[in-house]
Amino acid sequence: MANAGECMAKRSVGGCVCPLIVMPVCGKDGQTYDNECTMKCSGVELAHEGECKVSSSTEHACICTMEYNPVCGTDGHTYTNECALKCNGVQLDHAGPCHTPKVFDCPNPCPRTYDPVCGTDHVTYANECEMKCRGVALAYAGECKSKRSVDGCVCPLIVMPVCGKDGQTYDNECTMKCSGVPLDHTGPCHTAKEFDCPNPCSQMYNPVCGTDGVTYANECEMKCRCLNGLRLRNRIPAQKIYFPGVLQWPTTANASRREEQNWPMTENARN
């Protein structure tokens, strides 16, 4: 026995002098180092403590890129990419780094203030206390700017408004479809035009055609039912209304009768 305690000799690694202590760590390059000092002196970040786990079947066959696209293995360790994980004989738990253990003394309870922060797990927390109590580090202040989930759908945060058949404006077509609503038109839904309706409207019959394709008895009736930006398309002179009831689209036969009897046609009938 030379002496009690650590060996006093030092090992030089890339200009660094490290103690001769064997406390193996695994670097993000997939290599096992004697200790954290020798790993850092080699310019490599820590993957996990302990030796790198390499399965016997892949020990000499695995060649992985240096791409850093971290994944978390079922062993609770973060690997540089999925290839490195598989080369260590570990199954994938989830994409992204493993969650760090809780290292925060939580007050009980956290304050109920809403001061949102985004964690490294891409989850928005009500405040930093809530985030830290779940052992998550801060990514940035404010709500996460990741993709938006709508009823199980994940949609991009792109604002290209569309109007659904339910009269609601959606950020984009994806969020609309994920809500199970068919498209009415691109662009935001038109807000209803405010109109001070007399109660009741006059009974005067002076028909007008709205942009919804419906004929109203007069402009007052149309405006009082002003929904989704309904506007006046054209007026229909009263003298051109020849029969009561619903206008039927002409067949070939009655179209000929219309021409023979020289019935005038409204703009809607022509279209």
Coordinates of C-alpha atoms in Angstrom, one line a residue:
M1 CA 0.0 0.0 0.0
A2 CA 1.4 3.3 -1.0
N3 CA -0.8 5.6 1.0
A4 CA -4.4 6.0 2.2
G5 CA -6.7 8.2 0.1
E6 CA -6.7 9.1 -3.5
C7 CA -3.7 8.5 -5.8
M8 CA -1.7 11.7 -6.0
A9 CA -0.7 11.1 -9.6
K10 CA -2.5 13.1 -12.3
R11 CA -3.4 12.1 -15.9
S12 CA -3.0 14.7 -18.7
V13 CA -5.8 14.7 -21.2
G14 CA -5.7 17.2 -24.0
G15 CA -3.9 19.7 -21.9
C16 CA -6.1 19.1 -18.8
V17 CA -4.7 17.4 -15.7
C18 CA -7.3 15.0 -14.1
P19 CA -7.0 12.9 -11.0
L20 CA -6.5 9.1 -11.3
I21 CA -10.0 8.3 -10.0
V22 CA -12.1 5.7 -11.8
M23 CA -15.7 6.9 -11.5
P24 CA -16.8 5.9 -15.1
V25 CA -19.2 8.2 -17.0
C26 CA -20.7 7.9 -20.4
G27 CA -20.2 10.8 -22.8
K28 CA -22.6 11.9 -25.5
D29 CA -20.2 10.4 -28.1
G30 CA -21.1 7.0 -26.7
Q31 CA -17.6 6.5 -25.1
T32 CA -17.0 5.6 -21.5
Y33 CA -14.5 7.8 -19.6
D34 CA -12.7 7.1 -16.4
N35 CA -14.3 10.2 -14.8
E36 CA -16.1 13.4 -15.6
C37 CA -12.9 15.4 -15.8
T38 CA -11.3 13.2 -18.5
M39 CA -14.6 13.4 -20.4
K40 CA -14.9 17.2 -20.2
C41 CA -11.2 17.6 -21.2
S42 CA -12.0 15.7 -24.3
G43 CA -14.7 18.3 -25.1
V44 CA -17.6 15.8 -24.6
E45 CA -20.8 16.4 -22.7
L46 CA -22.2 14.0 -20.1
A47 CA -24.8 11.5 -21.3
H48 CA -25.2 9.7 -18.0
E49 CA -23.2 8.4 -15.1
G50 CA -21.7 4.9 -15.3
E51 CA -20.3 3.1 -18.3
C52 CA -22.0 3.4 -21.7
K53 CA -24.2 0.4 -22.2
V54 CA -23.5 -1.4 -25.5
S55 CA -25.2 -4.6 -26.3
S56 CA -22.9 -7.5 -27.4
S57 CA -24.7 -7.9 -30.7
T58 CA -24.1 -4.3 -31.7
E59 CA -20.8 -3.6 -29.9
H60 CA -18.7 -3.7 -33.0
A61 CA -21.3 -3.0 -35.6
C62 CA -22.9 0.3 -34.6
I63 CA -21.8 3.5 -36.4
C64 CA -24.0 6.5 -35.5
T65 CA -23.8 10.1 -36.7
M66 CA -22.9 12.9 -34.4
E67 CA -26.3 14.5 -34.9
Y68 CA -27.8 15.8 -31.6
N69 CA -31.5 14.8 -31.7
P70 CA -32.0 13.7 -28.1
V71 CA -34.2 10.8 -27.1
C72 CA -35.0 9.3 -23.7
G73 CA -34.6 5.6 -23.2
T74 CA -36.6 3.2 -21.0
D75 CA -33.6 3.2 -18.7
G76 CA -34.2 6.8 -17.9
H77 CA -31.1 8.1 -19.7
T78 CA -30.9 10.6 -22.5
Y79 CA -29.1 9.6 -25.7
T80 CA -27.8 11.8 -28.4
N81 CA -30.0 10.2 -31.0
E82 CA -32.1 7.1 -31.6
C83 CA -29.2 5.3 -33.2
A84 CA -27.1 5.7 -30.1
L85 CA -30.0 4.5 -28.0
K86 CA -30.4 1.4 -30.1
C87 CA -26.7 0.7 -30.1
N88 CA -26.9 0.7 -26.3
G89 CA -29.6 -2.0 -26.5
V90 CA -32.2 0.3 -24.9
Q91 CA -35.7 0.9 -26.1
L92 CA -37.2 4.3 -26.8
D93 CA -39.4 5.8 -24.1
H94 CA -40.1 9.2 -25.7
A95 CA -38.5 11.8 -28.0
G96 CA -36.6 14.6 -26.3
P97 CA -34.4 14.5 -23.2
C98 CA -35.5 12.6 -20.1
H99 CA -37.1 14.7 -17.5
T100 CA -34.7 15.6 -14.7
P101 CA -35.6 14.6 -11.2
K102 CA -37.3 17.2 -9.0
V103 CA -34.7 19.4 -7.3
F104 CA -36.9 22.2 -6.0
D105 CA -38.3 22.7 -2.5
C106 CA -42.0 23.3 -3.4
P107 CA -44.0 25.6 -1.2
N108 CA -47.3 24.0 -0.4
P109 CA -49.2 25.1 -2.3
C110 CA -47.6 27.2 -5.1
P111 CA -49.1 30.7 -5.6
R112 CA -52.2 30.7 -7.8
T113 CA -50.9 33.6 -10.0
Y114 CA -50.9 33.1 -13.8
D115 CA -47.5 34.0 -15.0
P116 CA -47.0 31.4 -17.7
V117 CA -43.7 29.8 -18.5
C118 CA -42.6 27.2 -21.0
G119 CA -40.7 24.2 -19.7
T120 CA -38.1 22.2 -21.5
D121 CA -40.7 19.5 -21.9
H122 CA -42.7 22.0 -24.1
V123 CA -45.5 22.2 -21.6
T124 CA -46.9 25.6 -20.5
Y125 CA -47.1 26.0 -16.7
A126 CA -49.1 28.5 -14.8
N127 CA -46.0 29.9 -13.1
E128 CA -42.3 29.0 -12.5
C129 CA -43.1 27.4 -9.2
E130 CA -45.5 24.9 -10.8
M131 CA -42.9 24.1 -13.4
K132 CA -40.1 23.5 -10.9
C133 CA -42.3 21.4 -8.6
R134 CA -42.6 19.0 -11.5
G135 CA -38.8 18.9 -11.9
V136 CA -38.8 20.7 -15.3
A137 CA -36.3 23.4 -16.3
L138 CA -37.3 26.7 -17.8
A139 CA -37.1 27.0 -21.6
Y140 CA -38.4 30.6 -21.8
A141 CA -41.0 32.9 -20.2
G142 CA -44.5 32.9 -21.7
E143 CA -46.7 30.2 -23.1
C144 CA -45.0 27.5 -25.3
K145 CA -45.0 28.3 -29.0
S146 CA -45.2 24.7 -30.0
K147 CA -48.0 23.2 -32.2
R148 CA -51.5 23.6 -31.0
S149 CA -53.6 20.6 -30.0
V150 CA -57.3 20.6 -30.9
D151 CA -59.3 17.6 -29.8
G152 CA -56.4 15.2 -30.4
C153 CA -55.2 17.0 -33.6
V154 CA -52.0 18.8 -33.7
C155 CA -52.1 22.0 -35.9
P156 CA -49.4 24.5 -36.8
L157 CA -49.5 28.0 -35.2
I158 CA -50.2 29.6 -38.5
V159 CA -52.9 32.3 -38.7
M160 CA -54.6 32.0 -42.0
P161 CA -58.2 32.6 -40.8
V162 CA -61.1 30.6 -42.3
C163 CA -64.8 30.7 -41.6
G164 CA -66.5 27.5 -40.7
K165 CA -70.1 26.6 -41.5
D166 CA -70.9 27.2 -37.8
G167 CA -70.2 30.9 -38.3
Q168 CA -67.0 30.8 -36.2
T169 CA -63.6 32.1 -37.4
Y170 CA -60.7 29.6 -37.0
D171 CA -57.0 30.3 -37.0
N172 CA -56.5 28.0 -40.0
E173 CA -58.2 25.2 -41.9
C174 CA -56.5 22.5 -39.7
T175 CA -58.1 23.8 -36.4
M176 CA -61.4 24.1 -38.2
K177 CA -61.3 20.5 -39.5
C178 CA -60.1 19.2 -36.1
S179 CA -63.3 20.8 -34.6
G180 CA -65.3 18.8 -37.1
V181 CA -66.6 21.8 -39.0
P182 CA -66.7 22.1 -42.8
L183 CA -65.4 25.2 -44.6
D184 CA -67.7 28.0 -45.5
H185 CA -65.1 30.4 -47.0
T186 CA -61.5 31.5 -46.6
G187 CA -60.9 34.6 -44.4
P188 CA -62.6 35.5 -41.2
C189 CA -66.3 35.2 -40.8
H190 CA -68.0 38.6 -41.4
T191 CA -69.4 40.1 -38.2
A192 CA -73.0 40.9 -38.2
K193 CA -73.8 44.4 -39.2
E194 CA -75.5 46.3 -36.4
F195 CA -78.9 47.6 -37.4
D196 CA -81.5 49.4 -35.3
C197 CA -84.5 47.3 -36.2
P198 CA -87.9 49.1 -35.9
N199 CA -90.3 46.8 -34.2
P200 CA -92.0 45.6 -36.3
C201 CA -90.7 46.4 -39.8
S202 CA -93.3 47.8 -42.2
Q203 CA -95.5 45.4 -44.1
M204 CA -94.5 47.1 -47.4
Y205 CA -93.5 44.6 -50.0
N206 CA -90.4 45.9 -51.8
P207 CA -88.4 42.7 -52.2
V208 CA -84.6 42.6 -52.0
C209 CA -82.1 39.8 -52.6
G210 CA -79.5 39.2 -49.9
T211 CA -76.0 37.8 -50.4
D212 CA -77.2 34.6 -48.8
G213 CA -79.4 34.1 -51.9
V214 CA -82.7 34.6 -49.9
T215 CA -85.3 37.1 -51.0
Y216 CA -86.6 39.4 -48.2
A217 CA -89.8 41.3 -48.2
N218 CA -87.9 44.6 -47.8
E219 CA -84.5 45.9 -46.8
C220 CA -85.6 46.3 -43.2
E221 CA -86.5 42.6 -42.9
M222 CA -83.1 41.6 -44.4
K223 CA -81.1 43.9 -42.1
C224 CA -83.0 42.6 -39.1
R225 CA -81.8 39.1 -40.0
C226 CA -78.3 40.3 -40.7
L227 CA -76.1 37.4 -40.0
N228 CA -72.5 36.7 -41.1
G229 CA -72.2 39.9 -43.0
L230 CA -75.4 39.7 -45.0
R231 CA -75.6 42.6 -47.5
L232 CA -77.9 43.7 -50.2
R233 CA -77.1 42.0 -53.5
N234 CA -79.7 43.6 -55.7
R235 CA -83.2 45.0 -55.5
I236 CA -86.1 43.2 -57.2
P237 CA -88.7 45.6 -58.5
A238 CA -92.1 44.7 -57.3
Q239 CA -93.7 44.8 -60.7
K240 CA -91.4 41.8 -61.7
I241 CA -93.0 39.5 -59.1
Y242 CA -95.6 37.6 -61.1
F243 CA -96.7 34.8 -58.7
P244 CA -96.6 34.0 -55.0
G245 CA -94.7 31.1 -53.4
V246 CA -91.1 29.8 -53.9
L247 CA -89.4 30.4 -57.2
Q248 CA -88.8 27.1 -59.0
W249 CA -85.7 26.8 -61.2
P250 CA -87.0 26.4 -64.8
T251 CA -86.7 23.1 -66.7
T252 CA -86.1 23.1 -70.4
A253 CA -89.9 22.9 -71.0
N254 CA -91.0 25.7 -68.8
A255 CA -88.0 27.8 -69.9
S256 CA -89.5 27.7 -73.4
R257 CA -92.9 28.7 -72.0
R258 CA -91.1 31.7 -70.2
E259 CA -89.7 32.8 -73.5
E260 CA -93.0 32.3 -75.4
Q261 CA -94.9 34.4 -72.8
N262 CA -92.1 36.9 -72.7
W263 CA -91.9 36.7 -68.8
P264 CA -89.2 39.1 -67.5
M265 CA -86.5 37.4 -65.5
T266 CA -84.8 38.6 -62.3
E267 CA -81.0 38.7 -62.2
N268 CA -81.2 35.7 -59.8
A269 CA -83.3 33.7 -62.3
R270 CA -80.8 34.3 -65.1
N271 CA -78.0 33.1 -62.9

